[in-house]
Coordinates of C-alpha atoms in Angstrom, one line a residue:
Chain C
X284 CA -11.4 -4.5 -34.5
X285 CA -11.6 -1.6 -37.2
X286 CA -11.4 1.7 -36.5
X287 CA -14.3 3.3 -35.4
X288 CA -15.8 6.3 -37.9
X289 CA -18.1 8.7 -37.4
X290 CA -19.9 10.7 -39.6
X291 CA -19.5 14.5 -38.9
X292 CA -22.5 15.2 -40.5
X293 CA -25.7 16.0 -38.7
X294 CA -28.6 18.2 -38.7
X295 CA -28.6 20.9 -36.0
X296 CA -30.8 21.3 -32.7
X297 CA -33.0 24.0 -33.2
X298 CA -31.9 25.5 -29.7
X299 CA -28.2 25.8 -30.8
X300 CA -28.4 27.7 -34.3
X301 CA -27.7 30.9 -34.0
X302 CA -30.4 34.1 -33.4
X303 CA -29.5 36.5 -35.8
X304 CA -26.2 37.8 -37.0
X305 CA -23.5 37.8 -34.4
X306 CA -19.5 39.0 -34.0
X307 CA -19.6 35.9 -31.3
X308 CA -18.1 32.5 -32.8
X309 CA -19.8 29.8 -34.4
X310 CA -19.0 26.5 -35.6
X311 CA -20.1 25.0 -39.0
X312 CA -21.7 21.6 -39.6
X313 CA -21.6 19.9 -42.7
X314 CA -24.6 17.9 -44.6
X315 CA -21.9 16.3 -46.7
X316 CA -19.1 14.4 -45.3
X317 CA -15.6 15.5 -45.1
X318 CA -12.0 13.8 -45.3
X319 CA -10.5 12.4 -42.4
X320 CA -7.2 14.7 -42.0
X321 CA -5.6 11.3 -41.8
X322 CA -6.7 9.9 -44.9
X323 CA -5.2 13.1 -46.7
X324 CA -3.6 12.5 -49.8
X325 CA -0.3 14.4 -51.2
X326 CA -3.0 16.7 -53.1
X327 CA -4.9 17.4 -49.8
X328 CA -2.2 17.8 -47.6
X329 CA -0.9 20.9 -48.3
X330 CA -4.7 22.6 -48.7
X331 CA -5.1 21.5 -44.9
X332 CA -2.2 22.6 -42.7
X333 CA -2.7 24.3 -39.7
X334 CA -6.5 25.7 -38.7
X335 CA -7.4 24.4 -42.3
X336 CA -7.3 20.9 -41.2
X337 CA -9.1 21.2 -38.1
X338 CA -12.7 22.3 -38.8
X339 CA -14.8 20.3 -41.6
X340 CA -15.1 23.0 -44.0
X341 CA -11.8 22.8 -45.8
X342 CA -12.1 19.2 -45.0
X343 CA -14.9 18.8 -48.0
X344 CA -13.9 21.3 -50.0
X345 CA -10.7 19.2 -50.2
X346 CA -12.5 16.8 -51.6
X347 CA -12.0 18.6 -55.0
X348 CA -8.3 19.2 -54.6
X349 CA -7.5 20.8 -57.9
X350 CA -10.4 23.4 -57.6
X351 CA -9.8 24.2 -53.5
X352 CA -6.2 24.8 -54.6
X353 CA -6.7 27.9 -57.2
X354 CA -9.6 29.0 -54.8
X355 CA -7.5 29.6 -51.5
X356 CA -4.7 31.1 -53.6
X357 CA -7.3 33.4 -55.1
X358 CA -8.5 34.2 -51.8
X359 CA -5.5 34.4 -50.4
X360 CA -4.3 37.7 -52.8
X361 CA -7.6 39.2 -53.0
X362 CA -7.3 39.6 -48.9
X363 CA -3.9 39.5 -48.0
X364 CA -2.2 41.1 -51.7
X365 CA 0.5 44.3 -51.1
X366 CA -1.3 47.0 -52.6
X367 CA -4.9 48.3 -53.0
X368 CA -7.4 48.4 -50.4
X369 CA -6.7 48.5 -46.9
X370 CA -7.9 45.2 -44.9
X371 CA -10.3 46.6 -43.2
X372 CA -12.4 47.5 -46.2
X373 CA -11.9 44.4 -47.9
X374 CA -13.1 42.7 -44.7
X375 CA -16.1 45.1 -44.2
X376 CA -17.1 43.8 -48.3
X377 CA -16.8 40.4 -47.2
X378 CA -19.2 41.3 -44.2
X379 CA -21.7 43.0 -46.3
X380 CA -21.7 40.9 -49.0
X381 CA -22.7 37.8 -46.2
X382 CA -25.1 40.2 -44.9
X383 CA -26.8 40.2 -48.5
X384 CA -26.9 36.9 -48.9
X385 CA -27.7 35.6 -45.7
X386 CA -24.6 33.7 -44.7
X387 CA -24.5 34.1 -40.7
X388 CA -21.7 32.1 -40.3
X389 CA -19.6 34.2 -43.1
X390 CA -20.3 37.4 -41.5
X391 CA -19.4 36.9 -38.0
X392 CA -16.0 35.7 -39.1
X393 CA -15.5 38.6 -41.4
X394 CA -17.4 41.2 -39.0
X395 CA -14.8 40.2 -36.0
X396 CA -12.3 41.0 -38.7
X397 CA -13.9 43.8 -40.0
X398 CA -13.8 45.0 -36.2
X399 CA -10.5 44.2 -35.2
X400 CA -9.1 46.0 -37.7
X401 CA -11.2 49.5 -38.0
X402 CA -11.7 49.3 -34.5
X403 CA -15.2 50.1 -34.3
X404 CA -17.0 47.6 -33.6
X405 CA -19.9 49.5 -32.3
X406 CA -20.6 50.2 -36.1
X407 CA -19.8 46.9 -37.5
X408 CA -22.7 45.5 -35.1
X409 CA -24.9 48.0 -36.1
X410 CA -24.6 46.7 -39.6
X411 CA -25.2 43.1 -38.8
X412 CA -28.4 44.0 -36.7
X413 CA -29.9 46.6 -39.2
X414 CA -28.4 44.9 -42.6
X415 CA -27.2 47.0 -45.5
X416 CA -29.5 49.6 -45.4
X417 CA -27.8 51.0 -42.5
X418 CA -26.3 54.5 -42.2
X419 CA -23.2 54.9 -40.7
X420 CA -21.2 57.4 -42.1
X421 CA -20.0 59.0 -45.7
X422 CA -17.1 56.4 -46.7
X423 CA -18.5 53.2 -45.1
X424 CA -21.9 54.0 -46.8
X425 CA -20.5 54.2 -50.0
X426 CA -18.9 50.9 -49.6
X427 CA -21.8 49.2 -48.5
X428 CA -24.1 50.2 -51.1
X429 CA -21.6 49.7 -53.9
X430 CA -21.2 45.9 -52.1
X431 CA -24.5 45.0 -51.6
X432 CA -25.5 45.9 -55.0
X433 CA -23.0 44.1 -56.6
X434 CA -24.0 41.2 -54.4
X435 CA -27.4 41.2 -55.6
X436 CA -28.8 38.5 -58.2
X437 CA -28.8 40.0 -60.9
X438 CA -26.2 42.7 -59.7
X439 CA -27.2 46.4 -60.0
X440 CA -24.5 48.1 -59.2
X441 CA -24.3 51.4 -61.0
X442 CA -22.1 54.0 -62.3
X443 CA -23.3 56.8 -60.0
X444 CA -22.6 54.0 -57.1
X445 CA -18.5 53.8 -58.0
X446 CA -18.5 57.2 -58.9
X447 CA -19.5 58.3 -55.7
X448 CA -16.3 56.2 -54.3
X449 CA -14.4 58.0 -56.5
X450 CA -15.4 61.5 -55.4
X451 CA -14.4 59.8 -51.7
X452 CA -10.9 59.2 -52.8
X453 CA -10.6 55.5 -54.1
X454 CA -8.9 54.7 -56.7
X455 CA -9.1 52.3 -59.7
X456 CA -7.0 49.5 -57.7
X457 CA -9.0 50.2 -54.4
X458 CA -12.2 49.5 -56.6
X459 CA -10.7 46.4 -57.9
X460 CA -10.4 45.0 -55.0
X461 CA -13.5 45.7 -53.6
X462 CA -15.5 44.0 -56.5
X463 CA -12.9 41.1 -55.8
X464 CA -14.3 40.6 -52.1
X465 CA -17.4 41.1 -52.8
X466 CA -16.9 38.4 -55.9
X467 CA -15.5 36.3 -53.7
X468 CA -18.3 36.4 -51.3
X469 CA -21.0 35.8 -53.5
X470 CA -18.7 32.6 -54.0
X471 CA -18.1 31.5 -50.3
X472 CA -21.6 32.6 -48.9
X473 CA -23.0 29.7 -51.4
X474 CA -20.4 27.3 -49.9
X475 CA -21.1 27.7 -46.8
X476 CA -25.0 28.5 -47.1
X477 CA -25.5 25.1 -49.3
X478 CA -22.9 22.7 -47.8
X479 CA -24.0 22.6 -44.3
X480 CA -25.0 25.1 -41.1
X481 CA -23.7 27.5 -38.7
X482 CA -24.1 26.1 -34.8
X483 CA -23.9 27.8 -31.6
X484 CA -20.7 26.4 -29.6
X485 CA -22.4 24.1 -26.7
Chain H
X279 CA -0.2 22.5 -56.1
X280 CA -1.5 22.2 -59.1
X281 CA 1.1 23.0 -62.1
X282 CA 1.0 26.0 -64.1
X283 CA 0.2 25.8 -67.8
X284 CA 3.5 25.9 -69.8
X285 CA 3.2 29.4 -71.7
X286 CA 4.4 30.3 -74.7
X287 CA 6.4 33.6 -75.2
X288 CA 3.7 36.4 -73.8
X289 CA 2.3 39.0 -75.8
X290 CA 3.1 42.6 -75.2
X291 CA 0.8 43.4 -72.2
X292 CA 2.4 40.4 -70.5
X293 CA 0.1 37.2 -70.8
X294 CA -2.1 35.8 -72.7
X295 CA -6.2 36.1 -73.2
X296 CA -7.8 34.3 -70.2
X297 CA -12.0 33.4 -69.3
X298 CA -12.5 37.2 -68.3
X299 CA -10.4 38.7 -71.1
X300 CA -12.8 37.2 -74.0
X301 CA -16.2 37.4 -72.1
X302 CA -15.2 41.5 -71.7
X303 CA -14.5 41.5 -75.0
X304 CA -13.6 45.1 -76.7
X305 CA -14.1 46.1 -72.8
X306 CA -10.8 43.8 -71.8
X307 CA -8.2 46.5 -72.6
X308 CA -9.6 49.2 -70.5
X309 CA -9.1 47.3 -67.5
X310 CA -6.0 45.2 -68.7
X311 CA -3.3 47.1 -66.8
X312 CA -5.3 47.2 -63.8
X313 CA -6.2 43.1 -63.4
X314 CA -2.2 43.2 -64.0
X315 CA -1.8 44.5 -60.4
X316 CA -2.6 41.6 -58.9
X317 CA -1.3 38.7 -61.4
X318 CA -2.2 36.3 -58.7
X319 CA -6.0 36.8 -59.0
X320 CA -5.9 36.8 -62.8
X321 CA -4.2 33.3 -62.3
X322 CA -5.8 31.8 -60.1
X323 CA -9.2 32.6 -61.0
X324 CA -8.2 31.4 -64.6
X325 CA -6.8 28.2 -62.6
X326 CA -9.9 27.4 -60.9
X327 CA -12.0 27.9 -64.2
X328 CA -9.4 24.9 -65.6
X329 CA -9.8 22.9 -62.6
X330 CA -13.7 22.9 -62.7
X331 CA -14.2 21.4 -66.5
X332 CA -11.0 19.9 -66.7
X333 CA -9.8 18.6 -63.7
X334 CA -10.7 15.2 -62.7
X335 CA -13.8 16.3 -60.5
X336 CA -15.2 17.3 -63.6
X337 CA -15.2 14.0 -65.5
X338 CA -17.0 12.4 -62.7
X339 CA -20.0 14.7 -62.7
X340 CA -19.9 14.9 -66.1
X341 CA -18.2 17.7 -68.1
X342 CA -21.3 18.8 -70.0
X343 CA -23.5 18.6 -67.0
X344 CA -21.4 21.5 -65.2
X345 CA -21.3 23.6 -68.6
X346 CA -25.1 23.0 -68.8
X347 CA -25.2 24.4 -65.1
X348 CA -22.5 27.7 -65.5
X349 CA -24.6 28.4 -68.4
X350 CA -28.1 28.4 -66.1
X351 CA -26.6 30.4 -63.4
X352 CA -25.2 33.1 -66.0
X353 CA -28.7 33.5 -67.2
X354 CA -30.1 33.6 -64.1
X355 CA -27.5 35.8 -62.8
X356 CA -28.5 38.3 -65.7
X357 CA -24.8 37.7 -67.4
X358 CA -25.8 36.7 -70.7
X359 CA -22.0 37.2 -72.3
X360 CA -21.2 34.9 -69.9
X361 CA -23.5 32.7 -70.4
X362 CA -23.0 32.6 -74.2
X363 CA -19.0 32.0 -73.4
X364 CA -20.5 28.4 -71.9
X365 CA -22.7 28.2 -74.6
X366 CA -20.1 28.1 -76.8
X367 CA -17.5 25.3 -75.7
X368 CA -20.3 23.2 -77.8
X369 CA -20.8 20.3 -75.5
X370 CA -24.3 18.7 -75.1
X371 CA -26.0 17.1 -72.2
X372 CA -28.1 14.3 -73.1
X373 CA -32.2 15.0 -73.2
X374 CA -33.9 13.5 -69.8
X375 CA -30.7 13.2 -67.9
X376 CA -32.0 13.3 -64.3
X377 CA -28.8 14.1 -62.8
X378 CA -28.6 17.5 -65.0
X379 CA -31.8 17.8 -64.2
X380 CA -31.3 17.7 -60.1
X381 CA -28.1 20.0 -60.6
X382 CA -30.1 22.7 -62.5
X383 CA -33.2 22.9 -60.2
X384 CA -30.4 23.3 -57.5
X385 CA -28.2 26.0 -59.1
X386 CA -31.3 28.3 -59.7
X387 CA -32.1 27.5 -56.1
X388 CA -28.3 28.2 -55.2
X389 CA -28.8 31.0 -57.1
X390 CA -31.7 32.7 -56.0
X391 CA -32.2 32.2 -52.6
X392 CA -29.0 30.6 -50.9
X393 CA -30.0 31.1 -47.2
X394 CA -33.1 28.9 -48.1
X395 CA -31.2 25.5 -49.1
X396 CA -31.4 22.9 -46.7
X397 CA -29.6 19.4 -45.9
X398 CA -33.1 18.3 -47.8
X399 CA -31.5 19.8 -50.9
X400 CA -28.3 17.9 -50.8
X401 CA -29.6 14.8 -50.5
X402 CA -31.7 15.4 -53.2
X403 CA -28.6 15.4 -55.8
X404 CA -27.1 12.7 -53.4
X405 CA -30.0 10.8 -54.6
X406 CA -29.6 10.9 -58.3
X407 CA -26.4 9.1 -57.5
X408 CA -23.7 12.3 -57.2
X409 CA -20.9 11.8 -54.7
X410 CA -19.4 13.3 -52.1
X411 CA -16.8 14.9 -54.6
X412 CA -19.2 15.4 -56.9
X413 CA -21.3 18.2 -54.7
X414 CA -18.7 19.8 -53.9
X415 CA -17.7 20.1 -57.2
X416 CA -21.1 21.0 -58.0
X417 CA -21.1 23.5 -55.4
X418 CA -17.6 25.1 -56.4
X419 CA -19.0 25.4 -60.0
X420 CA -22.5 27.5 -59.0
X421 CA -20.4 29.8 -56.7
X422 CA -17.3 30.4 -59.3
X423 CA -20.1 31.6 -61.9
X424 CA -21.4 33.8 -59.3
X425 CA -17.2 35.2 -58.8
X426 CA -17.5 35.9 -62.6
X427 CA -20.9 37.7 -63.0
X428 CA -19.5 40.0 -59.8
X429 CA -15.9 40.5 -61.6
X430 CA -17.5 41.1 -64.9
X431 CA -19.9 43.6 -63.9
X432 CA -17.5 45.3 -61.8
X433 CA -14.7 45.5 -64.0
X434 CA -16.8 46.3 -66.6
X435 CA -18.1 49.5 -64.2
X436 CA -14.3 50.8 -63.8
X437 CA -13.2 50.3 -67.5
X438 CA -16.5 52.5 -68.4
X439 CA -15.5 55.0 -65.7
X440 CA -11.7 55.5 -67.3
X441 CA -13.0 55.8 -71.1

């Protein structure tokens, strides 16, 4: 007898999606089916080791091989790169750009990293739970409105918006890495928003 | 991985014109030593550009359906320069395609609202015969324009601050 496949796509309950943004973690279902880690190509392979190959999401986007490789090696410098911003910041510009957008799934991974690594996060929850119009204090407001206006369609990001970073110390290369996160959110949160859902772990 | 292009001697500044470089125009040298500090991103995001119209995902959907779509979303996205870069690689989608015509009402929906698509919404392109591969790579090219219109308008923001 063949092997036995089933499809990891599915619609999810109603009970289990998730109430509002959360730090807690959540799994993501897909509406379009992934690769089977085992049918991996040589392309693939490499795109899925470790974690990558476990959920579904990399899965798909494997499916497109030559794109997902330039994307995760973007990714990889615009968070992890020597230099620039610390991580914390380009973490919280992730979160807020999800929070824009809508993407509940982004922003509790990036909010628990967000947390973990400004340890506060007191503040980081109060940003999921009142959304980018939230005060929190002189830097982290700054960020946040500079982020969320970039993440708008169109983006209105302004002058008097970076300046204000400026006057609070940033320089050119921590600016450049702030519109990277918060380009690259505007990127994933449509992944992840259009290619399937966020679920509650059972 | 995917092979780097085989370059030519560089010019002085250290590599040659990419995507963002020609879109910025007259604007490209005021930020060209800063996208230098991270050569990876300027790479890469070049790389991925390639990968989406050239690659072989691409021929599947159809090259001139996803230049018909980057050029929507740059309009839509209020990145005109952008969108006129699309424009101009000059191919042309046949009149009454339904397939480009499923892939555009999506990308403005993609667009616009993402938090409102729904599984509804994928099988809808899944129904005008797209692929598995080819939604994905439909989905990579809607959410690479959006990277652009953000790094354009930001870069754009920090050359103006510097002249």
């Amino acid at each position: 007898m063949g092997e036995q496949v089933v499809s990891e796509v599915r619609s999810v309950e109603t009970t289990l999606r998730p109430k509002g943004f959360t730090q807690e973690q959540l799994d993501w279902v897909p509406w379009v089916e992934p690769i089977r880690l085992g049918d991996a190509d040589e392309l693939q392979k490499p795109l899925l080791e470790g974690d990558r190959g476990i959920g579904p999401y990399f899965r798909l986007l494997a499916r497109n091989p030559e794109v997902l490789a330039h994307r995760s090696a973007n990714d990889k410098e615009i968070f992890y790169g020597r230099g620039g911003l610390t991580r914390a910041e380009r973490e919280l510009a992730a979160t807020v750009t999800s929070r824009h957008n809508g993407c509940e799934y982004c922003a509790s991974v990036h909010s628990r990293f967000t947390s973990a690594l400004s340890k506060r996060p007191n503040d980081v929850q109060r940003l999921l739970d009142e959304g980018n119009e939230v005060r929190i204090d002189e830097r982290w407001d700054a960020v946040i409105d500079f982020v969320d206006a970039l993440a708008a369609n169109p983006p209105r990001a302004t002058d008097e918006q970076l300046n204000r970073l400026r006057q609070l110390g940033f320089g050119a290369d921590e600016l450049h890495d702030l519109v990277l996160s918060a380009a690259s959110f505007s990127w994933a949160n449509r992944l992840m928003l259009t290619l399937g859902e966020p679920e509650v772990p059972a | 991985m995917t092979e780097a292009p085989a370059l030519e001697d560089p010019p002085p500044g250290g590599r040659h014109a990419d995507v963002i470089d020609a879109v910025l125009g007259a604007r490209a040298d005021e930020v060209r030593a800063l996208r230098a500090t991270r050569p990876a991103v300027v790479e890469h995001t070049q790389g991925v550009y390639e990968a989406l119209l050239n690659g072989p995902g691409a021929a599947a959907v159809g090259r001139e359906r996803l230049i018909a779509a980057a050029v929507a979303v740059a309009e839509l996205a209020g990145a005109p320069e952008l969108a006129a870069h699309y424009s101009g690689l000059g191919t042309v989608p046949a009149e009454g395609d339904p397939v480009l015509a499923a892939i555009l009402r999506h990308a403005a929906r993609v667009t616009s609202a993402p938090a409102a698509i729904t599984r509804a919404d994928i099988d809808a392109l899944s129904a005008v015969g797209l692929s598995e591969r080819d939604i994905v790579t439909v989905a990579q090219l809607i959410g690479f324009v959006h990277y652009q219109v953000r790094l354009l308008a930001g870069l754009t923001l920090i050359g103006a601050e510097h002249g």
